[in-house]
Amino acid sequence: MLNISQLESSLWEAADQLRANSKLNANEYSMPVLGLIFLRHATNRFNAVQVEIEKGLSSRGGKKRPITKDDFKGKSAIFLPEEAQYDRILNLAENADIGKAINAAMKAIEDETQMLQGVLPKEYTSFEQDLLYNLVRIFDREELRKATGDVFGRIYEYFLNKFAMSGAQEGGEFFTPPSLVRTIVNMIEPDRGNVLDPACGSAGMFVQTGHFVENRGEDAAAKITFYGQEKSDTNTRLARMNLAVHGLEGIIRQGNTFYDRWEELLGQCDFVMSNPPFNVDGVSPEKVKTDPRLFTEKKIPGIAAKTKAVSNANYLWIQYFYSYLNERGRAGFVMASSASDAGHGEKEIREELIATQAVDMIISIGTNFFYTKSLPCTLWFFDKGKPAQRQDKVLMIDARNVYRVVTRKIRDFSEEQLQNITAIAWLYRGQQERYLGLVGEYLNKTHQEATTIEGALIQLESPLVKLTQMLQTFSDTLGASLPLLKDLPEVEGLVAEDIANQNIETFRATLSELEAGILEFTAVRVGLISELQVHLAWFATQAESLSSNEAQKECAARFAEFIPQLKTLQKHINEVHKVGTRAVELAEKKLEARKQDVWDGKEVKKQRDALDIVRDEAIFAIKSTLYVKAQVTWLQSRFPEAVFVDVSGLCKVVTRDEITQQDSSLTPGRYVGVTALDGEDKEDFEERMREIHLELASLNEEAVELAASIAANFEELML
């Protein structure tokens, strides 16, 4: 089975290593690399569709007619002339100009595909020949030659992500982090009609919309028309390539959205989604003052006295998004946190927006979600088709404390965190069945993970027993080998024999500790597994009855009884592993076991490595089970009756009157309050320690780089 995550990481590491040994910077390297990924995918798709077409071709006189470009229409594949196929480039003669050949391939594809005309990179002659040959080979791995489905889409997105993190492509402005895109898609659920992104970047919103529709078993191309506008030529090209590599089609045009409005889409879009540039301060008020998209009485939030330009364009964007929606349309977009309670003209526009009753949800996002900026942001959601009972209400969610640490500088949402935030919106909308469905999925997955625990624990037995036996055998022979140990040096007045005896005593005490630990671990394991098997057998009979909240709560409560035992078992596993490792180290470092005939160093290492592996697997099985169960607890503890309630520090439904009382602020933190903590949970503590560890590791790396840079500078000065 293809491990897509491992493949992505491996491809990036190989490609980035080549770049590091070239004269190219990330900006020069990114588009051509993305172009090769595109070409590899286009070739795969062409080959697969070609086989399908050939099967259906009519024959005359035993011969089938040649395949034409028209045969590929409606097949979600691009017709590739021979010179544009990846295999031809791969098999070029050694003395061929590969850069020129790839440029020609890209031009041939553009000539055959209107949407891609002028889009594909054609800068390959600037690459060194060897570098380019190696790059082409990297994307010709067997896994890639056989890849189907959206594998290439995933790889393309992964490389976009990594280039953004490295600062390529205009400081990462082309790329909205997947967590934010998915949150927007989950909230507005774009499943039909016209979908617009007037600041589309690399078209990530459209790609995620495609995933959303396909996950429902439907065809995005048949249900949705994508419209995108992007100021930058580079980003426009990226967007068109991104759509093509995902098998999607759309109209992507280049233009400055402040001045180039899409007339035919005004009031016609079912969904608008975007991550516009924040806090733009150079827009000409003369050029926009009569723009029909500025629907409020105030229109322009303010004009800077010094520049005579619009002081901040955030509320221009917000009005644009609203104006493109039809009478039942939904919008979701990223906005600067400061826009939620900005004053003066921005406040006046916000008050008019609130008065439309279309403001549906506001979500505060914490810092470090963007790859090049650490500032927090806010997600806004409009819904012009809100039912009457919600028209006077706005859901406020403060998700600043909901995140997963990726690196010291980057955070995102885990899959479960994203689902949990989405579940809050479901309850707000009265969609209890979807909430219960999610809790049911978590309960099923909890028990699926729990079934792996027994097998993982059994795997611990063999290396533990063998390692303990070898250590015991070595201990039994220590008396005979004592003279050899007397060769140790004298330390702090102790003669060699005293040191040897102390080391033997410490070793044997550690061995006794290991044997006692194994007995405790075995007792806990046997008792837990016996009870867990009974519970799992009970759960297997409950599948049909877990659709109600009460049944789910009962199931969760039953499983909660195992949590203390699982955590205790986890401690025992770590303890026997730690003591076993210490015993081996004492034998080898203090008692010179490697010099003894009875000590089989290779076998000891083999069993020690095996213990490391099975320990990790056992801990993973337990942690995975506890993690999924924690999601059930997170939801049920906050929404015990499976209906929406205000949760301190997390979410609150507020009325227009309440918003007016808060100076028309749309900042969730002003309404939801703070979480009341009853002490720090162990998992929270471990997560915080992980953050600190990541930060320390990152700072250490930066310190090494800085020291090397300083040393190099000093060397230059000394010359």
XYZ file of C-alpha atoms in Angstrom:
719
model
C 0.000 0.000 0.000
C 1.327 3.437 -0.985
C 2.381 5.565 1.970
C 1.644 8.990 0.492
C 3.025 10.949 3.468
C 6.333 9.088 3.328
C 6.493 9.532 -0.447
C 5.844 13.278 -0.186
C 8.563 13.715 2.402
C 11.032 11.586 0.457
C 10.432 13.454 -2.804
C 10.806 16.841 -1.135
C 14.009 15.826 0.628
C 15.525 14.562 -2.626
C 14.454 17.616 -4.648
C 15.557 20.093 -1.978
C 18.927 18.370 -1.640
C 19.485 18.918 -5.355
C 18.570 22.594 -4.993
C 20.961 22.985 -2.064
C 23.788 21.831 -4.329
C 22.817 24.120 -7.192
C 23.134 27.844 -7.852
C 19.351 28.362 -7.729
C 17.373 29.922 -4.912
C 13.923 28.737 -3.843
C 12.131 31.301 -6.003
C 13.956 30.169 -9.140
C 13.472 26.511 -8.327
C 9.832 26.295 -7.241
C 7.863 26.817 -10.467
C 10.002 24.456 -12.598
C 9.746 21.718 -9.960
C 5.970 22.125 -9.783
C 5.949 21.975 -13.588
C 7.711 18.598 -13.555
C 5.205 17.236 -11.026
C 2.459 18.451 -13.334
C 4.078 16.788 -16.375
C 4.556 13.478 -14.559
C 0.881 13.492 -13.556
C -0.316 14.535 -17.021
C 1.639 11.653 -18.548
C 0.243 9.120 -16.085
C -3.288 10.294 -16.759
C -2.718 10.334 -20.517
C -1.417 6.755 -20.481
C -4.330 5.477 -18.393
C -6.974 7.176 -20.537
C -5.231 6.103 -23.729
C -5.659 2.450 -22.712
C -9.381 3.042 -22.060
C -9.834 4.796 -25.405
C -8.022 2.083 -27.344
C -10.354 -0.553 -25.943
C -13.362 1.287 -27.345
C -11.965 2.168 -30.782
C -13.651 0.645 -33.801
C -11.478 -1.313 -36.205
C -11.556 -1.732 -39.956
C -9.700 -4.500 -41.714
C -8.253 -5.592 -38.393
C -6.733 -2.174 -37.783
C -7.884 0.429 -35.252
C -7.836 4.068 -36.239
C -5.239 6.343 -34.616
C -6.153 8.122 -31.373
C -6.889 11.827 -31.770
C -7.138 14.817 -29.491
C -10.942 14.670 -29.674
C -10.934 11.224 -28.051
C -9.674 12.804 -24.803
C -12.547 15.251 -24.432
C -14.542 14.638 -21.272
C -11.953 12.156 -19.968
C -10.307 14.410 -17.315
C -7.007 14.051 -19.122
C -4.869 16.303 -21.283
C -3.934 15.081 -24.756
C -0.135 14.920 -24.882
C 1.798 15.004 -28.145
C 4.691 12.560 -28.146
C 7.272 15.275 -27.429
C 5.344 16.270 -24.272
C 5.308 12.838 -22.639
C 7.459 12.305 -19.564
C 8.918 9.001 -20.761
C 10.327 10.615 -23.895
C 12.150 13.234 -21.819
C 13.395 10.574 -19.428
C 14.894 8.562 -22.284
C 16.660 11.407 -24.072
C 20.195 10.761 -25.257
C 22.889 11.790 -22.788
C 24.122 14.596 -25.020
C 20.606 16.002 -25.589
C 19.649 19.420 -24.264
C 17.123 18.295 -21.638
C 16.195 21.855 -20.630
C 15.259 22.675 -24.205
C 13.282 19.435 -24.482
C 11.229 20.146 -21.343
C 10.530 23.691 -22.486
C 9.269 22.261 -25.789
C 7.085 19.753 -23.909
C 5.482 22.518 -21.847
C 4.858 24.600 -24.979
C 3.268 21.603 -26.732
C 0.856 21.083 -23.807
C -0.098 24.754 -23.827
C -0.830 24.551 -27.544
C -3.223 21.663 -26.916
C -4.945 23.030 -23.775
C -6.552 26.445 -23.771
C -6.750 26.770 -19.963
C -2.961 26.305 -19.723
C -1.854 28.638 -22.493
C 1.012 30.813 -21.247
C 0.846 29.114 -17.851
C 3.445 26.338 -17.666
C 7.052 27.087 -16.645
C 9.572 27.241 -19.487
C 12.748 28.248 -17.656
C 14.406 24.840 -17.726
C 17.392 25.902 -19.856
C 18.613 27.906 -16.839
C 19.119 24.648 -14.941
C 22.386 22.753 -14.987
C 22.066 19.637 -17.149
C 22.978 17.184 -14.371
C 20.580 18.825 -11.915
C 17.728 18.618 -14.399
C 18.414 14.982 -15.291
C 18.396 14.081 -11.597
C 15.165 15.994 -10.995
C 13.446 14.157 -13.841
C 14.566 10.837 -12.364
C 13.291 11.797 -8.882
C 9.765 12.114 -10.272
C 10.034 8.828 -12.143
C 10.020 6.553 -9.128
C 8.023 3.357 -9.498
C 5.418 4.563 -6.994
C 4.840 7.637 -9.155
C 4.662 5.735 -12.433
C 1.853 3.628 -10.953
C 0.158 6.421 -8.998
C -3.534 7.010 -9.624
C -6.320 9.084 -8.117
C -5.304 12.290 -6.396
C -1.791 11.211 -5.419
C -0.229 13.871 -7.612
C -2.638 16.465 -6.312
C -1.465 15.622 -2.803
C 2.190 15.827 -3.842
C 1.600 19.124 -5.657
C -0.086 20.602 -2.574
C 2.714 19.269 -0.356
C 5.365 20.973 -2.504
C 3.345 24.214 -2.565
C 3.234 24.026 1.220
C 6.981 23.408 1.541
C 7.882 26.165 -0.908
C 5.666 28.538 1.078
C 7.415 27.534 4.297
C 10.801 28.131 2.659
C 9.723 31.620 1.579
C 9.502 30.928 -2.160
C 6.901 32.613 -4.350
C 6.461 36.119 -3.015
C 6.893 35.283 0.641
C 4.284 32.535 0.705
C 1.424 34.862 -0.225
C 0.138 32.391 -2.797
C -0.612 29.719 -0.234
C -3.321 29.568 2.410
C -2.564 26.929 5.067
C -4.707 23.805 4.537
C -6.169 23.985 8.055
C -7.740 27.365 7.339
C -8.947 26.356 3.885
C -10.556 23.208 5.244
C -12.208 25.102 8.083
C -13.782 27.498 5.591
C -14.936 24.663 3.327
C -16.350 22.682 6.254
C -18.336 25.672 7.460
C -19.878 26.897 4.208
C -20.057 23.466 2.480
C -19.690 24.562 -1.177
C -21.425 21.755 -3.049
C -23.020 23.344 -6.133
C -23.274 26.319 -8.462
C -20.882 29.226 -8.850
C -17.901 29.326 -6.486
C -15.777 32.478 -6.531
C -12.416 33.349 -5.009
C -11.447 36.909 -6.030
C -7.963 36.512 -4.487
C -7.444 32.879 -5.409
C -3.668 32.522 -4.993
C -2.810 28.960 -5.997
C -6.498 27.890 -6.025
C -6.312 25.997 -2.735
C -9.921 26.897 -1.924
C -11.096 25.299 -5.175
C -8.998 22.170 -4.682
C -10.345 21.633 -1.180
C -13.876 22.229 -2.464
C -13.216 19.487 -5.006
C -12.169 17.129 -2.194
C -15.279 18.051 -0.213
C -17.631 17.256 -3.111
C -15.792 14.068 -4.085
C -15.906 12.820 -0.483
C -19.672 12.950 -0.851
C -19.409 10.640 -3.843
C -20.198 13.415 -6.344
C -18.391 14.940 -9.323
C -17.151 18.473 -8.596
C -16.713 19.275 -12.291
C -20.363 18.430 -12.948
C -21.772 20.384 -9.991
C -19.540 23.452 -9.643
C -18.157 26.234 -11.816
C -15.012 27.751 -10.311
C -14.177 31.417 -10.868
C -10.881 32.817 -9.653
C -9.090 36.136 -9.957
C -5.494 36.804 -9.020
C -3.299 39.885 -9.358
C 0.042 38.108 -9.737
C 0.995 36.388 -12.985
C 2.914 33.729 -11.059
C -0.035 32.952 -8.822
C -2.436 32.858 -11.775
C -0.220 30.241 -13.405
C 0.032 28.268 -10.172
C -3.754 28.277 -9.819
C -4.352 26.950 -13.322
C -1.718 24.250 -12.877
C -3.186 23.316 -9.493
C -6.662 22.882 -10.959
C -5.314 20.838 -13.853
C -3.242 18.537 -11.678
C -6.370 17.825 -9.591
C -8.510 17.151 -12.655
C -10.602 20.281 -12.067
C -11.588 23.025 -14.475
C -12.263 26.663 -13.837
C -11.994 30.186 -15.126
C -8.905 31.812 -13.626
C -8.214 35.321 -14.791
C -5.493 37.779 -13.949
C -6.612 41.111 -12.561
C -6.524 43.500 -9.629
C -9.773 42.783 -7.770
C -9.883 46.306 -6.341
C -10.383 47.715 -9.827
C -11.394 44.727 -11.980
C -14.812 43.558 -10.863
C -16.466 40.503 -12.323
C -19.672 42.166 -13.493
C -21.577 39.042 -14.502
C -20.970 37.438 -11.100
C -22.360 40.260 -8.951
C -25.186 38.784 -6.879
C -24.835 35.459 -8.699
C -22.461 33.368 -6.609
C -23.619 30.501 -4.428
C -20.344 30.553 -2.516
C -17.485 33.001 -2.065
C -14.311 31.942 -0.293
C -11.015 33.773 -0.048
C -7.836 34.696 1.784
C -7.263 38.267 0.585
C -4.143 40.314 1.360
C -4.649 42.061 4.712
C -4.344 45.760 5.508
C -3.656 46.993 1.970
C -3.250 50.771 2.108
C -2.672 51.911 -1.468
C -6.085 51.624 -3.139
C -7.211 54.709 -5.064
C -10.522 56.019 -3.647
C -11.319 57.746 -6.952
C -11.217 54.449 -8.814
C -13.511 52.594 -6.396
C -15.946 55.194 -5.084
C -18.667 54.279 -7.611
C -18.045 50.518 -7.443
C -21.448 48.782 -7.014
C -19.780 46.124 -4.868
C -19.386 48.723 -2.114
C -23.005 48.391 -1.029
C -22.913 50.180 2.329
C -23.666 53.836 2.770
C -20.136 54.477 3.995
C -18.517 52.530 1.106
C -14.897 53.580 1.765
C -13.725 53.066 5.379
C -11.303 55.978 5.395
C -8.703 57.924 3.445
C -5.148 58.457 4.671
C -4.323 62.146 5.009
C -0.744 61.692 3.836
C -1.220 59.423 0.810
C -4.833 60.252 -0.089
C -5.320 56.510 -0.607
C -7.797 54.203 1.145
C -6.362 53.843 4.644
C -7.106 50.129 4.911
C -8.768 47.947 2.276
C -10.002 45.177 4.594
C -13.584 46.448 4.490
C -13.462 46.819 0.731
C -12.785 43.091 0.512
C -15.543 42.298 3.002
C -18.074 44.293 0.979
C -16.937 42.589 -2.238
C -17.518 39.140 -0.754
C -21.020 40.081 0.379
C -21.950 41.662 -2.960
C -20.983 38.672 -5.084
C -23.351 36.378 -3.134
C -26.817 35.561 -4.394
C -29.861 35.772 -2.112
C -29.036 32.459 -0.382
C -25.270 32.502 -0.809
C -22.612 31.708 1.781
C -19.144 33.196 2.155
C -16.115 32.228 4.210
C -12.902 34.208 4.258
C -9.722 34.926 6.220
C -9.394 38.397 7.681
C -6.956 40.313 9.878
C -7.912 40.049 13.546
C -7.872 43.829 13.822
C -10.811 44.107 11.401
C -13.207 42.514 13.908
C -13.346 45.597 16.125
C -11.704 48.344 14.058
C -13.182 51.777 14.673
C -14.209 54.868 12.719
C -15.339 54.218 9.128
C -14.647 50.493 9.424
C -16.990 50.309 12.389
C -19.730 52.072 10.417
C -19.439 49.535 7.594
C -19.385 46.678 10.113
C -22.593 47.959 11.695
C -24.287 47.964 8.294
C -23.025 44.429 7.645
C -24.393 43.232 10.971
C -27.725 44.880 10.146
C -28.048 42.717 7.002
C -28.306 39.677 9.362
C -26.005 37.767 6.999
C -23.075 37.590 9.449
C -23.304 33.971 10.575
C -20.115 32.889 12.348
C -16.793 34.357 13.454
C -13.845 32.152 14.442
C -10.664 33.472 16.097
C -7.515 31.614 15.023
C -4.307 31.714 17.062
C -0.796 32.660 16.008
C 1.605 30.794 13.717
C -0.896 29.268 11.302
C 0.677 31.102 8.361
C 4.093 30.028 7.168
C 5.644 33.465 6.816
C 3.713 35.482 9.411
C 3.080 34.719 13.074
C 0.063 37.011 13.517
C -3.354 35.615 14.507
C -6.299 35.935 12.144
C -10.080 35.597 12.086
C -12.391 33.582 9.847
C -15.630 35.349 8.867
C -18.720 33.609 7.546
C -21.771 35.080 5.824
C -25.012 33.216 5.159
C -27.695 35.172 3.335
C -30.029 32.198 3.560
C -30.032 31.845 7.350
C -33.356 30.518 8.700
C -35.573 32.946 10.591
C -34.654 31.572 14.039
C -30.966 32.411 13.491
C -31.191 35.675 11.574
C -30.628 37.791 14.660
C -27.767 35.609 15.941
C -24.048 35.123 15.350
C -21.960 32.148 16.484
C -18.689 33.209 18.097
C -15.922 30.597 18.381
C -12.614 31.365 20.056
C -10.260 28.703 18.697
C -7.028 30.429 19.684
C -6.261 27.645 22.161
C -7.104 24.885 19.698
C -4.064 23.893 17.639
C -1.439 21.278 16.987
C 2.261 22.152 17.119
C 4.032 21.285 13.848
C 7.283 23.159 14.470
C 8.280 26.012 16.760
C 7.051 28.468 14.159
C 4.098 26.612 12.655
C 0.793 25.345 14.028
C -2.248 23.775 12.414
C -5.414 21.854 13.272
C -5.297 18.096 13.592
C -7.999 16.219 11.710
C -9.896 15.739 14.943
C -9.597 19.358 16.038
C -10.967 20.442 12.681
C -13.885 18.026 13.002
C -14.628 19.177 16.542
C -14.785 22.832 15.518
C -17.057 21.863 12.637
C -19.281 19.947 15.054
C -19.895 23.157 17.016
C -21.298 24.726 13.841
C -23.484 21.658 13.278
C -25.038 22.033 16.703
C -25.506 25.764 16.173
C -27.413 24.922 12.984
C -29.485 22.280 14.758
C -27.825 19.386 12.914
C -27.675 17.052 15.886
C -27.540 13.895 13.772
C -24.211 14.988 12.257
C -22.774 15.676 15.709
C -23.908 12.250 16.948
C -22.477 10.691 13.811
C -19.066 12.172 14.600
C -19.160 11.012 18.222
C -20.196 7.564 16.963
C -17.208 7.522 14.597
C -14.893 8.438 17.465
C -16.317 5.662 19.647
C -15.922 3.115 16.875
C -12.368 4.218 16.229
C -11.556 4.167 19.949
C -12.567 0.537 20.127
C -10.816 -0.324 16.871
C -7.603 1.112 18.278
C -8.188 -0.748 21.547
C -8.272 -4.087 19.697
C -4.610 -3.551 18.694
C -3.374 -3.204 22.277
C -3.291 -6.900 23.172
C -1.197 -7.858 20.146
C 1.219 -4.997 20.739
C 1.682 -6.032 24.378
C 2.302 -9.677 23.450
C 5.108 -8.560 21.136
C 6.930 -7.127 24.158
C 7.353 -10.538 25.777
C 9.993 -12.065 23.498
C 12.689 -9.344 23.603
C 12.057 -8.720 27.318
C 12.450 -12.391 28.234
C 15.513 -12.931 26.035
C 17.228 -9.780 27.209
C 16.567 -10.609 30.864
C 17.913 -14.145 30.399
C 21.127 -12.847 28.825
C 21.555 -10.302 31.606
C 20.970 -12.988 34.251
C 23.475 -15.344 32.628
C 26.038 -12.569 32.604
C 25.288 -11.800 36.277
C 25.837 -15.457 37.233
C 29.363 -15.391 35.761
C 30.496 -12.139 37.332
C 32.298 -13.867 40.211
C 34.601 -15.707 37.824
C 35.350 -12.607 35.787
C 36.126 -10.345 38.756
C 39.929 -10.451 38.226
C 39.471 -8.981 34.755
C 37.428 -6.131 36.232
C 40.257 -5.304 38.650
C 42.100 -3.714 35.731
C 39.817 -0.678 36.171
C 41.675 2.498 37.378
C 41.660 3.697 40.982
C 39.126 6.470 41.624
C 38.792 8.715 44.709
C 40.844 6.400 46.911
C 38.899 3.266 46.005
C 40.934 0.324 44.787
C 39.933 -1.459 41.598
C 38.296 -4.337 43.480
C 36.066 -1.971 45.452
C 34.983 -0.231 42.258
C 34.266 -3.538 40.579
C 32.203 -4.761 43.505
C 30.207 -1.535 43.609
C 29.498 -1.801 39.873
C 28.422 -5.428 40.224
C 26.145 -4.522 43.109
C 24.570 -1.689 41.099
C 24.123 -3.955 38.079
C 22.499 -6.749 40.082
C 20.180 -4.277 41.830
C 19.154 -2.935 38.422
C 18.569 -6.480 37.152
C 16.385 -7.227 40.185
C 14.484 -3.985 39.510
C 13.941 -5.109 35.919
C 12.637 -8.533 36.944
C 10.274 -6.970 39.493
C 9.103 -4.453 36.909
C 8.361 -7.216 34.416
C 6.278 -9.047 37.045
C 4.275 -5.874 37.778
C 3.836 -5.141 34.080
C 2.640 -8.703 33.424
C 0.113 -8.579 36.248
C -1.334 -5.258 35.071
C -1.365 -6.422 31.464
C -3.152 -9.707 32.156
C -5.805 -8.028 34.272
C -6.409 -5.209 31.801
C -6.602 -7.415 28.724
C -9.022 -9.781 30.411
C -11.412 -6.936 31.306
C -10.900 -5.172 27.978
C -11.823 -8.293 26.024
C -15.120 -8.486 27.895
C -15.819 -4.830 27.132
C -14.923 -5.191 23.445
C -17.260 -8.171 23.175
C -20.029 -6.040 24.699
C -19.270 -3.160 22.318
C -19.547 -5.474 19.310
C -23.228 -6.014 20.218
C -23.957 -2.279 20.512
C -23.280 -1.091 16.970
C -26.961 -0.621 16.167
C -27.817 1.242 19.359
C -25.074 3.881 19.417
C -27.037 6.453 17.444
C -28.538 8.151 20.516
C -26.741 10.544 22.822
C -27.578 8.528 25.943
C -26.214 5.316 24.442
C -23.034 7.086 23.368
C -22.547 8.578 26.822
C -23.011 5.161 28.438
C -20.478 3.621 26.059
C -17.993 6.412 26.716
C -18.433 6.037 30.478
C -17.824 2.292 30.287
C -14.617 2.767 28.351
C -13.472 5.584 30.643
C -12.975 2.950 33.377
C -10.017 1.593 31.396
C -8.228 4.921 31.041
C -6.395 4.830 34.436
C -5.316 1.237 33.751
C -4.077 2.095 30.267
C -2.063 5.017 31.616
C -0.625 2.804 34.370
C 0.271 0.166 31.797
C 1.962 2.829 29.691
C 4.116 3.811 32.686
C 5.070 0.173 33.322
C 6.101 -0.309 29.681
C 8.292 2.776 29.751
C 9.753 1.771 33.096
C 10.783 -1.780 32.095
C 12.214 -0.420 28.852
C 14.211 2.215 30.734
C 15.510 -0.212 33.373
C 16.356 -2.873 30.770
C 18.316 -0.330 28.752
C 20.132 0.835 31.888
C 21.047 -2.749 32.825
C 22.610 -3.365 29.399
C 24.549 -0.100 29.599
C 25.858 -0.958 33.070
C 26.985 -4.369 31.863
C 28.774 -3.017 28.823
C 30.192 0.244 30.164
C 30.880 -0.488 33.833
C 31.457 -4.245 33.791
C 33.117 -4.572 30.370
C 30.658 -7.216 29.271
C 31.877 -7.046 25.666
C 35.161 -8.619 26.803
C 33.392 -11.620 28.327
C 32.849 -14.797 26.310
C 29.400 -15.266 27.803
C 28.230 -11.894 26.404
C 26.866 -12.129 22.867
C 27.023 -8.467 21.873
C 25.244 -8.921 18.538
C 22.341 -10.807 20.076
C 22.053 -8.304 22.925
C 21.877 -5.457 20.404
C 19.329 -7.355 18.334
C 17.029 -7.872 21.320
C 17.567 -4.330 22.566
C 16.622 -2.929 19.136
C 13.624 -5.252 19.040
C 12.563 -3.996 22.472
C 12.802 -0.394 21.261
C 10.511 -1.182 18.332
C 7.857 -3.148 20.213
C 7.902 -0.617 23.073
C 7.144 2.151 20.584
C 4.389 0.070 18.990
C 2.767 -0.725 22.336
C 2.897 2.904 23.493
C 1.492 4.012 20.133
C -1.415 1.568 20.426
C -2.285 2.858 23.895
C -1.821 6.542 23.030
C -3.864 6.208 19.833
C -6.717 4.684 21.802
C -6.576 7.369 24.490
C -6.295 10.135 21.907
C -9.458 9.172 20.051
C -11.332 8.646 23.323
C -10.205 12.146 24.351
C -12.118 13.553 21.373
C -15.303 11.942 22.665
C -14.661 13.457 26.073
C -13.909 16.866 24.539
C -17.282 16.970 22.802
C -19.463 15.276 25.421
C -18.070 17.336 28.305
C -18.902 20.552 26.461
C -22.203 19.506 24.880
C -23.558 16.820 27.240
C -27.076 16.865 25.794
C -25.901 16.922 22.175
C -27.362 20.387 21.680
C -25.589 23.695 21.398
C -24.792 25.481 24.642
C -22.489 28.395 25.342
C -19.107 27.081 26.513
C -16.933 29.439 28.510
C -13.716 30.216 26.676
C -14.832 28.437 23.502
C -18.153 29.411 21.938
C -21.255 31.519 22.423
C -24.257 32.483 20.295
C -24.775 36.232 20.570
C -27.628 38.462 19.448
C -27.408 41.727 17.540
C -28.312 43.561 20.749
C -25.359 41.997 22.550
C -23.076 42.947 19.665
C -24.333 46.533 19.798
C -23.599 46.637 23.525
C -20.019 45.557 22.755
C -19.450 48.488 20.391
C -20.337 46.308 17.358
C -17.240 44.193 17.914
C -17.045 40.843 16.115
C -14.127 39.581 18.197
C -15.149 36.227 19.768
C -12.965 36.746 22.837
C -15.148 39.634 23.967
C -18.141 37.310 24.241
C -17.003 33.784 25.092
C -14.957 34.697 28.176
C -12.104 32.545 29.424
C -11.909 28.866 30.263
C -12.080 27.956 33.941
C -9.201 25.522 34.522
C -9.247 23.014 37.360
C -5.570 22.204 37.190
C -3.463 21.067 34.274
C -4.293 17.801 32.543
C -1.394 15.405 31.983
C -1.938 15.395 28.230
C -1.961 19.200 28.174
C 1.285 19.194 30.149
C 2.887 16.705 27.756
C 1.796 18.779 24.757
C 3.237 21.915 26.328
C 6.495 20.122 27.050
C 6.582 18.984 23.425
C 6.203 22.604 22.325
C 9.085 23.626 24.586
C 11.217 20.788 23.243
C 10.493 21.793 19.636
C 11.329 25.403 20.408
C 14.579 24.428 22.130
C 15.599 22.178 19.221
C 14.828 24.932 16.727
C 16.754 27.528 18.753
C 19.715 25.165 18.994
C 19.713 24.743 15.218
C 19.555 28.502 14.738
C 22.396 28.954 17.239
C 24.601 26.509 15.307
C 23.835 28.302 12.028
C 24.514 31.689 13.621
C 27.800 30.493 15.115
C 28.903 29.146 11.727
C 27.960 32.429 10.072
C 29.875 34.455 12.670
C 32.922 32.214 12.287
C 32.797 32.598 8.501
C 32.523 36.382 8.823
C 35.517 36.486 11.153
C 37.536 34.417 8.705
C 36.708 36.882 5.939
C 37.715 39.819 8.156
C 41.035 38.172 9.006
C 41.973 37.728 5.343
